Short mmCIF file of C-alpha atoms and ligand atoms in Angstrom, two decimals:
data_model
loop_
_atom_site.label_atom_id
_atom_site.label_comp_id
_atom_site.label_asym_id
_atom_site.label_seq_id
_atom_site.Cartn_x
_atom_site.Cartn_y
_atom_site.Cartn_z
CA UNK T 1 48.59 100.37 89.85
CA UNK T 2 48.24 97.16 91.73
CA UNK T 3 46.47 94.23 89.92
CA UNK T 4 45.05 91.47 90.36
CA UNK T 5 44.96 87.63 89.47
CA UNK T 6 42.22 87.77 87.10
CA UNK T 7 42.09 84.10 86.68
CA UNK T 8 40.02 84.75 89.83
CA UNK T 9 37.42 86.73 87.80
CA UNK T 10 36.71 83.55 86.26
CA UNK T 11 35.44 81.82 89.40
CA UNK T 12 31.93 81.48 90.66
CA UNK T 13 31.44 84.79 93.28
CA UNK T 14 31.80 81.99 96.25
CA UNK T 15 32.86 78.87 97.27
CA UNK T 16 30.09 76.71 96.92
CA UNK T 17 29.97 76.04 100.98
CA UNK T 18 30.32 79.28 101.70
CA UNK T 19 27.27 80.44 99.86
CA UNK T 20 25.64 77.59 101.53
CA UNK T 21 26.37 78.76 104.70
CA UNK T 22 25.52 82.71 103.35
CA UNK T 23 21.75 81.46 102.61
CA UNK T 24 21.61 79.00 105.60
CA UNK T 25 22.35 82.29 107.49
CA UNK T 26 19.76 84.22 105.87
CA UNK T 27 17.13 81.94 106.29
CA UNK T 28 17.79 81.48 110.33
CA UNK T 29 17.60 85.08 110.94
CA UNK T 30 14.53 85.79 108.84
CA UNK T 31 13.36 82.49 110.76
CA UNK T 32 14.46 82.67 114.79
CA UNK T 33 11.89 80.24 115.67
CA UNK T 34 12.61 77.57 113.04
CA UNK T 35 16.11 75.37 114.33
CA UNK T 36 17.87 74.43 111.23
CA UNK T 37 19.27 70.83 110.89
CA UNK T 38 22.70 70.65 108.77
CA UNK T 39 23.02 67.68 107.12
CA UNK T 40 24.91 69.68 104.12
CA UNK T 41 28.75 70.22 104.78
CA UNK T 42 30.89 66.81 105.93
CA UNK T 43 31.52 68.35 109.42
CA UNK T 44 31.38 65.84 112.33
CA UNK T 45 29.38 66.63 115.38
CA UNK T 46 30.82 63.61 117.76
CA UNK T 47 33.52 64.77 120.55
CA UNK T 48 37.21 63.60 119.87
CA UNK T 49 38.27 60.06 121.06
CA UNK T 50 39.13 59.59 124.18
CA UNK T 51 42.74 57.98 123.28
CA UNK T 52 43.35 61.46 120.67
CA UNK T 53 41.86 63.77 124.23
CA UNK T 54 44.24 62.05 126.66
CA UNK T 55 47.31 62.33 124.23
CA UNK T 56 46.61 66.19 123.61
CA UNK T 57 46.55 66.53 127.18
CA UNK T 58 49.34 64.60 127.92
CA UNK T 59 51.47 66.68 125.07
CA UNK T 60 50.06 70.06 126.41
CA UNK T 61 51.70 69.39 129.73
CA UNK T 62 54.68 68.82 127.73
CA UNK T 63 54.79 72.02 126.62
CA UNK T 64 54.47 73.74 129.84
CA UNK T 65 57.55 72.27 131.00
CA UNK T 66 60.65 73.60 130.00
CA UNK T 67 62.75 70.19 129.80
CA UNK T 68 59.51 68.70 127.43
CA UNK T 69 58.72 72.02 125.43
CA UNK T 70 58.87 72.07 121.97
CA UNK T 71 59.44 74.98 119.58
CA UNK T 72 59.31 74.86 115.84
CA UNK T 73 59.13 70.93 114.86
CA UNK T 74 60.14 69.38 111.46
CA UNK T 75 57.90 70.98 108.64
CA UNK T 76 56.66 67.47 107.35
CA UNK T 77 55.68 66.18 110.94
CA UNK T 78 57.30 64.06 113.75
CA UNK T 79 58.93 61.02 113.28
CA UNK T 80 56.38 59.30 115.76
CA UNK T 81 53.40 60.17 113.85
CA UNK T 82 55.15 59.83 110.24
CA UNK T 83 56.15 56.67 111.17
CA UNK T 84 52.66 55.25 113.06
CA UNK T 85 50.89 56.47 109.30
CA UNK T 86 53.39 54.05 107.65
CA UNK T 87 53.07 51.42 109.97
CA UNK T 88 49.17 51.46 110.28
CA UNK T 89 47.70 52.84 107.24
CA UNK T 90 50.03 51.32 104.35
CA UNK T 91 52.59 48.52 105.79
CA UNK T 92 49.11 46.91 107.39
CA UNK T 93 47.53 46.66 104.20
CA UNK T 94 50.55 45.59 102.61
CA UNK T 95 51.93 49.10 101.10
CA UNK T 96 55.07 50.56 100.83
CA UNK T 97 55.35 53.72 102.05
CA UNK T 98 58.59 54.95 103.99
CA UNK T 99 57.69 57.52 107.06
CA UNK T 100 59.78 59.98 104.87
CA UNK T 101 57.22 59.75 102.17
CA UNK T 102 54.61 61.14 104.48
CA UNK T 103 54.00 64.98 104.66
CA UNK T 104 51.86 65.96 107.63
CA UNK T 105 49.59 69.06 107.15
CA UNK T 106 47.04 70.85 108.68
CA UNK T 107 44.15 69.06 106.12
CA UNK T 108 43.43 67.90 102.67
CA UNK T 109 41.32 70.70 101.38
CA UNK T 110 45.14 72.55 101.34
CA UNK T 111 47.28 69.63 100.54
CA UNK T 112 44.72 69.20 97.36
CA UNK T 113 44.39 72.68 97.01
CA UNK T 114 48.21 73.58 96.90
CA UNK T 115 49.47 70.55 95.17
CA UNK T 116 49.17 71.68 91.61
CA UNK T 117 51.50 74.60 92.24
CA UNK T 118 54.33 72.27 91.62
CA UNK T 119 52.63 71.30 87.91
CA UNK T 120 53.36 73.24 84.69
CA UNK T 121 50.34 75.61 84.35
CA UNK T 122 49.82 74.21 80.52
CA UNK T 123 49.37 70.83 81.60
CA UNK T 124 46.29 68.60 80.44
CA UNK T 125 43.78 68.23 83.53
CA UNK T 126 40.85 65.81 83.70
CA UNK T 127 38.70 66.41 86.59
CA UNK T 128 35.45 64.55 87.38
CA UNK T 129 32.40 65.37 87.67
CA UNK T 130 30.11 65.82 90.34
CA UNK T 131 33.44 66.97 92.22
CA UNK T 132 34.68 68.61 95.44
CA UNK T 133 34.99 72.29 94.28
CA UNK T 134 38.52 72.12 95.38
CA UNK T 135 40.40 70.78 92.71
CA UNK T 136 38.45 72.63 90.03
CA UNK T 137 38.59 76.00 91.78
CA UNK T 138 42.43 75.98 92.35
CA UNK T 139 43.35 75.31 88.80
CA UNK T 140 41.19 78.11 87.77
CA UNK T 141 42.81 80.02 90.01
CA UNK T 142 46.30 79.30 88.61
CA UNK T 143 45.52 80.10 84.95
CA UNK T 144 45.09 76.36 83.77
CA UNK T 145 41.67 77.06 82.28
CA UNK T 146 39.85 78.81 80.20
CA UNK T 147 36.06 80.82 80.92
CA UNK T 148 33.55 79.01 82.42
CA UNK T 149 30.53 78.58 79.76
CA UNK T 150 27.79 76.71 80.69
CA UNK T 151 28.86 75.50 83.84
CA UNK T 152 31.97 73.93 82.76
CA UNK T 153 36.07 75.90 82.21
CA UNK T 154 37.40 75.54 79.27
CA UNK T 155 40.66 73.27 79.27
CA UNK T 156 39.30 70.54 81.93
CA UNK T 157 38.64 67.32 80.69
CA UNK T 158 35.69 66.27 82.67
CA UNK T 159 35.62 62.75 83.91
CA UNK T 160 31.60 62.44 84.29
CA UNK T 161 30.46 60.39 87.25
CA UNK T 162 26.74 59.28 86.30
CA UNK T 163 24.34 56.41 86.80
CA UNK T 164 25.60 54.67 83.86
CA UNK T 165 28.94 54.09 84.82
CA UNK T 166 27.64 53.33 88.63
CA UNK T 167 28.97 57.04 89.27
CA UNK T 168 32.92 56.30 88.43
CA UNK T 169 34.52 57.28 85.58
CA UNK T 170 36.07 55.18 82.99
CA UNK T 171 39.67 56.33 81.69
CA UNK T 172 39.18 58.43 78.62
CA UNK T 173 40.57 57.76 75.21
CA UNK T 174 41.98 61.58 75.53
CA UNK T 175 45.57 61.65 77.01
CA UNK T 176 45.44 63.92 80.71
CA UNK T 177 48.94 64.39 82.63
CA UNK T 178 47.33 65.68 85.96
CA UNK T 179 43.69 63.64 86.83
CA UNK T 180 42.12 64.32 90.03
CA UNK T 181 40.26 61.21 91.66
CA UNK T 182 38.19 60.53 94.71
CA UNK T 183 37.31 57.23 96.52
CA UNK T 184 35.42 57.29 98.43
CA UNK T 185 33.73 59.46 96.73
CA UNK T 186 32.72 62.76 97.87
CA UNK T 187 29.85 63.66 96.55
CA UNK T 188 28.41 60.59 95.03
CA UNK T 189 29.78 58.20 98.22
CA UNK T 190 30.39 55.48 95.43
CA UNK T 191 33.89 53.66 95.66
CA UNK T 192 35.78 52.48 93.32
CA UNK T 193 37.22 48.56 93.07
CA UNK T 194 40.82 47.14 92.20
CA UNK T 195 40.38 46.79 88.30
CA UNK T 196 38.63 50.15 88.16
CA UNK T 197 41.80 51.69 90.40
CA UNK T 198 45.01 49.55 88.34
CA UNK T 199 43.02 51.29 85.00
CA UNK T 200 43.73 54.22 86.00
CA UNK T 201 46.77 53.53 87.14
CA UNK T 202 47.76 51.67 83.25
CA UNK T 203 46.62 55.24 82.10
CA UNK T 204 48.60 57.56 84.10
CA UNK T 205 51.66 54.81 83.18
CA UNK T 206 50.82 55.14 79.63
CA UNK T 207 50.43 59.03 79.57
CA UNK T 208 53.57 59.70 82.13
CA UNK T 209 50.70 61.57 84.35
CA UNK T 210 49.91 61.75 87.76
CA UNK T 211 47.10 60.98 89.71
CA UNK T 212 45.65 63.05 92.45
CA UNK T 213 44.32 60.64 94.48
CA UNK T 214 42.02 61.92 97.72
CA UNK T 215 41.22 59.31 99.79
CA UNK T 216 39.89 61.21 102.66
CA UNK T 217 36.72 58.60 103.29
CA UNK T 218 38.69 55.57 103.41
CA UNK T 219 37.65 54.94 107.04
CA UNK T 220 34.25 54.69 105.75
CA UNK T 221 35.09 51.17 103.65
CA UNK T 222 33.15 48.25 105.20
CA UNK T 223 33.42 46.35 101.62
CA UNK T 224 36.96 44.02 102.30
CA UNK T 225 37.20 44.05 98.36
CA UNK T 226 37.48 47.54 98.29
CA UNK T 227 41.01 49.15 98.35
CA UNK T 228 41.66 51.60 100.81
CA UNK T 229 45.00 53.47 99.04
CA UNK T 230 45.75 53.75 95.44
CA UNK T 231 49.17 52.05 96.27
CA UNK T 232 47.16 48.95 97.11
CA UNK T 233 47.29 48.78 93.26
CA UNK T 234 50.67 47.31 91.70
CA UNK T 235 52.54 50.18 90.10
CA UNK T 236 50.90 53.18 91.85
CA UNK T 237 54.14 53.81 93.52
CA UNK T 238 55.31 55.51 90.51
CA UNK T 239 52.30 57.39 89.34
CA UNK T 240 50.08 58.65 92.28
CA UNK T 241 49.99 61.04 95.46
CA UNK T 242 47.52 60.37 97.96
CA UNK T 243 45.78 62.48 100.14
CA UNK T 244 44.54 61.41 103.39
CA UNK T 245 42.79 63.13 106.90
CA UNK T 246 42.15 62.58 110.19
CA UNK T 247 39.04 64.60 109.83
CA UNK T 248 36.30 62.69 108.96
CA UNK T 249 38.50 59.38 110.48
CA UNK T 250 38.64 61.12 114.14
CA UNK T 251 36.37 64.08 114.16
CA UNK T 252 39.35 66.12 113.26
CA UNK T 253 37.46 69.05 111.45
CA UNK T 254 38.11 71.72 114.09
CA UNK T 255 41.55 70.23 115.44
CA UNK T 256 43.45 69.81 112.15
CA UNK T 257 45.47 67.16 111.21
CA UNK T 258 46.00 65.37 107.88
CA UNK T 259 48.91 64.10 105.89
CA UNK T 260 50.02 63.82 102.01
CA UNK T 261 51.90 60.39 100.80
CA UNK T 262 54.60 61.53 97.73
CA UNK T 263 57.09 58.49 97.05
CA UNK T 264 60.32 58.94 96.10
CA UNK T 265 59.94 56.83 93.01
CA UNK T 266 57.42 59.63 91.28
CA UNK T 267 59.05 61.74 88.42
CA UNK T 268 57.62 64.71 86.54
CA UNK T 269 59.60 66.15 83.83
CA UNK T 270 60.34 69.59 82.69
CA UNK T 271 59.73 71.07 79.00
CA UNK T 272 63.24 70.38 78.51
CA UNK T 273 62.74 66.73 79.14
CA UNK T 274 64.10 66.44 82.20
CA UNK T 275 63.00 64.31 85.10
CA UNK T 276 62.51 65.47 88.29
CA UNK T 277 61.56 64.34 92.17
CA UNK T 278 58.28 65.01 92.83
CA UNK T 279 59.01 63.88 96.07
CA UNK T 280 61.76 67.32 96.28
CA UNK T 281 59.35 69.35 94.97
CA UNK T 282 56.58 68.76 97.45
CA UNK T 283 59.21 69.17 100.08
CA UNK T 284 60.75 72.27 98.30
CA UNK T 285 57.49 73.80 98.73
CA UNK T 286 56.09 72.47 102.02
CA UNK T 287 59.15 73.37 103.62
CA UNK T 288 59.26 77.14 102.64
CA UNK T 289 55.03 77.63 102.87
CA UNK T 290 54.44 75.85 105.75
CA UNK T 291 55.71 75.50 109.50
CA UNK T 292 54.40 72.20 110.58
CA UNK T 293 51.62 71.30 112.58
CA UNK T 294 51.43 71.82 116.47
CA UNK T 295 52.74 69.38 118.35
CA UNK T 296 50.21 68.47 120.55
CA UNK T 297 47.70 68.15 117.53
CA UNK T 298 50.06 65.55 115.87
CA UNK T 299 50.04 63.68 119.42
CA UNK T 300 46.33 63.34 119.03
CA UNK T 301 46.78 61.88 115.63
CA UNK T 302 49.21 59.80 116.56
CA UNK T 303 46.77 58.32 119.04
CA UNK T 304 44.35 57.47 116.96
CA UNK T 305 46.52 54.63 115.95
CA UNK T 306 47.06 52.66 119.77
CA UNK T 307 45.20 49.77 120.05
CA UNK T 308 41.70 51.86 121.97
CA UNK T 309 42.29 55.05 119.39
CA UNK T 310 41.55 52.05 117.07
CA UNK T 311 38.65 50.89 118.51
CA UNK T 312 37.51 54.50 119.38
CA UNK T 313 38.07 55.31 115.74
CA UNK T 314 36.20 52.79 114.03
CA UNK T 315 32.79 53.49 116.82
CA UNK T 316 33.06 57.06 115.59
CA UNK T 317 32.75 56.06 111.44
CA UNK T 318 30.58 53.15 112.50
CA UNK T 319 28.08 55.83 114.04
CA UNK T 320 27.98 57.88 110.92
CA UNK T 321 27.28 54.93 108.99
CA UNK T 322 24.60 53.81 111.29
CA UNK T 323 23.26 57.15 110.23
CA UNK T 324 24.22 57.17 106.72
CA UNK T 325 21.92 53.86 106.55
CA UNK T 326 18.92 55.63 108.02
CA UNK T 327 19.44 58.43 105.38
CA UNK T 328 19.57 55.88 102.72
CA UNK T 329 16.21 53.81 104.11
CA UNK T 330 14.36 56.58 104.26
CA UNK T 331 14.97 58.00 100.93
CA UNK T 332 14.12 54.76 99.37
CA UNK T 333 11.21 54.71 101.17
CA UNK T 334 10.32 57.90 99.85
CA UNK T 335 10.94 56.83 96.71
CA UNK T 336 13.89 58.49 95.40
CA UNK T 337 16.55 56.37 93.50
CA UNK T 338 20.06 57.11 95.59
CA UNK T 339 23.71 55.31 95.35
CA UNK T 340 26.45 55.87 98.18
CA UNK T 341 26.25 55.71 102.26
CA UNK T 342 27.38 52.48 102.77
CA UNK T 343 31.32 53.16 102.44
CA UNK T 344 31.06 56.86 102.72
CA UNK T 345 29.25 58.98 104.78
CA UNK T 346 27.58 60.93 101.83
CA UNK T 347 24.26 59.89 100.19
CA UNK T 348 23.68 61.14 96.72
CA UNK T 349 20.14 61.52 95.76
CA UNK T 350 18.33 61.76 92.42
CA UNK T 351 15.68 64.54 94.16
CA UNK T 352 13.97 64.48 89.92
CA UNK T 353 13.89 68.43 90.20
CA UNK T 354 15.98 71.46 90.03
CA UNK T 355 19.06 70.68 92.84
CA UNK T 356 18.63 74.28 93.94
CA UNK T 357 15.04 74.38 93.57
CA UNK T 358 15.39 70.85 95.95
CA UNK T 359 17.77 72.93 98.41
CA UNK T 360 15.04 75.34 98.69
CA UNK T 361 12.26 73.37 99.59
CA UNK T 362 14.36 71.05 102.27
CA UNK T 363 15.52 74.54 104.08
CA UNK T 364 11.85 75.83 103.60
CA UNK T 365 9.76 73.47 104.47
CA UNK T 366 12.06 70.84 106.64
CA UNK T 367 14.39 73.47 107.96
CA UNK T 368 17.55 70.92 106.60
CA UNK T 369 19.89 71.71 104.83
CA UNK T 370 21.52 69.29 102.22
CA UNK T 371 23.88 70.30 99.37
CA UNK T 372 22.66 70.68 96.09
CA UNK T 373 24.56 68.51 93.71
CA UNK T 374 24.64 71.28 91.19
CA UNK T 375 27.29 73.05 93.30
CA UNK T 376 30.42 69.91 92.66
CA UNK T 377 29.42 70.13 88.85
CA UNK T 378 26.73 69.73 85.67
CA UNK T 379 26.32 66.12 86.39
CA UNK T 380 25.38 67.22 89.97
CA UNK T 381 22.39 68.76 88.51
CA UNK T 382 19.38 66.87 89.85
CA UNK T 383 20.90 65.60 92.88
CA UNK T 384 21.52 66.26 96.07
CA UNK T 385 24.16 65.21 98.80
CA UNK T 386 23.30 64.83 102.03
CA UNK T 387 25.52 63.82 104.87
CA UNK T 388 25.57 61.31 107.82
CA UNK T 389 27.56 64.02 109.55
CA UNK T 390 25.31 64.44 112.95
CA UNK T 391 23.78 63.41 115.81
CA UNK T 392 21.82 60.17 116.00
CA UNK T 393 18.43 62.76 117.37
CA UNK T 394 19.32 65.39 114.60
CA UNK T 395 19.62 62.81 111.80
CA UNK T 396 16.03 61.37 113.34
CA UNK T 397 14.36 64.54 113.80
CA UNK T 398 15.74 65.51 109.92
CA UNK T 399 14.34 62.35 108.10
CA UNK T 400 10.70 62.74 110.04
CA UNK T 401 10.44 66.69 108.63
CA UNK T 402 12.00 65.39 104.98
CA UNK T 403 9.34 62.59 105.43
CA UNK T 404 6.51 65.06 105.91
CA UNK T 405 7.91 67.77 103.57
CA UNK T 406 8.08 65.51 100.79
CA UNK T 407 5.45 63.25 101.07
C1 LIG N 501 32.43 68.49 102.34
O1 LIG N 501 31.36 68.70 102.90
O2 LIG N 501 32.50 68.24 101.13
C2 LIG N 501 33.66 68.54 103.13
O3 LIG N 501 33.39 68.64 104.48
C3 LIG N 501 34.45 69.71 102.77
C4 LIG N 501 35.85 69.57 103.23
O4 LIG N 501 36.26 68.52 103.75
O5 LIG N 501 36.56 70.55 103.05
#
């Protein structure tokens, strides 16, 4: 008799975007005559840069010719884009990270989701919360936590992201050996500084753990005091991965590119004591589970780092924000205290109600849909995320019916 993973038994029935989308669904059919606004899942709405469009042109010519086609390429991405990534994103802000310590992939939500199969499964975990479903969801699914009562797994040590500590989490007194972190942050949009980062850092040095860090947003930093990388912070070289993507950078959601930093100097041990490469692990794994990512895809990314994609780049996130800050005006004006939106694209707001019951009444009687901060967590509950991801008119049109519906 064939069996299943019943560590799956323990999850919700759906991924929290998914049952978004299910009800968003529902509501458009039994309403035809009603267009729905989506201000609820980070996906970008803008047309790829010009620089990224030319390049995957250019590279799909390639591969109709038979002296510039290209079969299977290296599994961790070509040298031209591993080494722009090191160039542009860490040797620029004064990191370093070797081209061979980059791991393209085809996005974050898999690089974050498949990481901690190379982790003991009895290993500590803290996890904050609000949080992207992701990393919670994935170590439930691999037997590293108990039930879920009450809205929170056994085994987790949650990391709670509130008002009070200006929504990011001290280190705990409580040794972890695996801790998940976000900066921006995604859902709360709050970012973290340089003496909040090199604590955690101290921690994970203290506890011989690793930190997850998913800095998928970091195109969204207009603060200069705010670091961009974890490895910006002295030490992290030896105690972090990093997670990065071209999605929410380049309006990569629907072409797929993203990449995973492992250094050579990180060590995990086994229950023998032993120290291993993280570094060989990843690319143990990566290697077997994964093919690459198409060629001409990683020629767009690579693009995004000439001297227009830059330019190009930065108008795209500077138009979200530009958005993000109308989001954030009009909520105050409304009344409702909010924090994020200025180095993120998300704005997390205290709606004072039921975050469902909020969801609800936005799709009902605004026709937009936000995401209900109950769905990344308890200390979601009462909040409610809603993203700069969308046109300039949609964003418009949604505050004016949010205006009205609230009012
Ligand atoms: C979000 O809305 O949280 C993100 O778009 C989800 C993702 O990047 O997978």
């Amino acid at each position: 008799m064939i069996r299943i993973n019943e560590n799956y038994t323990k999850l919700k029935a759906s991924y929290l975007f998914a049952d978004i989308a299910k009800r968003v669904t529902a509501y458009v059919t039994a309403n035809p005559d009603k267009p729905v606004i989506r201000l609820g899942i980070g996906d970008v709405t803008e047309p790829l840069p010009a620089a990224c469009v030319k390049a995957l042109h250019a590279a799909t010519d390639e591969m109709a010719q038979r002296s510039t086609f290209k079969g299977y390429g290296p599994e961790q991405g070509y040298g031209f884009l591993r080494e722009a990534v090191a160039q542009h994103d860490y040797a620029a802000r004064g990191c370093r990270i070797e081209p061979d310590e980059i791991f393209i992939s085809d996005g974050s939500k898999c690089d974050c989701a498949n990481i901690q199969e190379i982790f003991a499964t009895d290993l500590r975990l803290a996890i904050p919360d609000p949080v992207y479903p992701v990393y919670v969801d994935t170590n439930v699914m691999a037997g590293r936590t108990g039930p879920n009562v009450d809205g929170r797994y056994e085994g987790i040590l949650y990391l709670e992201s509130t008002q009070a500590n200006g929504y990011v989490p001290a280190v705990p007194t409580a040794a972890a050996d695996l801790i998940y972190l976000c900066f921006p942050n995604n859902p709360t949009g709050a970012v973290a500084t340089r003496e909040q980062l090199s604590a955690w850092v101290a921690y994970a040095k203290a506890n011989r753990a690793i930190l997850l860090f998913d800095s998928a947003y970091e195109a969204y930093i207009r603060d200069p005091a705010i670091p961009h990388s974890i490895y910006e912070i002295e030490g992290a070289r030896d105690v972090a991965i990093e997670f990065r993507s071209f999605s929410k950078t380049a309006g990569f959601t629907g072409t797929r590119c993203a990449y995973t930093v492992v250094p050579r100097s990180l060590k995990a041990w086994d229950a023998a004591g032993g120290e291993h490469s993280v570094h060989a692990l990843w690319n143990r794994r990566h290697t077997t589970k994964f093919n690459g990512v198409a060629y001409p895809i990683q020629k767009a990314a690579a693009a995004i780092f000439t001297e227009d994609g830059k330019v190009q780049t930065r108008a795209l996130t500077d138009f979200y924000l530009a958005n993000a800050r109308l989001i954030r005006e009009a909520m105050g004006r409304l009344g409702f205290p909010y924090v994020g939106g200025d180095n993120a694209p998300y704005i997390w707001v205290n709606t004072g109600r039921d975050s469902w019951e909020f969801f609800d009444l936005m799709l009902d009687r605004a026709q937009v849909v936000c995401t209900p901060g109950a769905g990344f967590g308890k200390c979601g509950e009462g909040h409610a995320r809603i993203s700069a991801f969308n046109s300039r008119e949609n964003v418009e049109r949604a505050l004016v019916r949010i205006a009205a519906a609230l009012r």
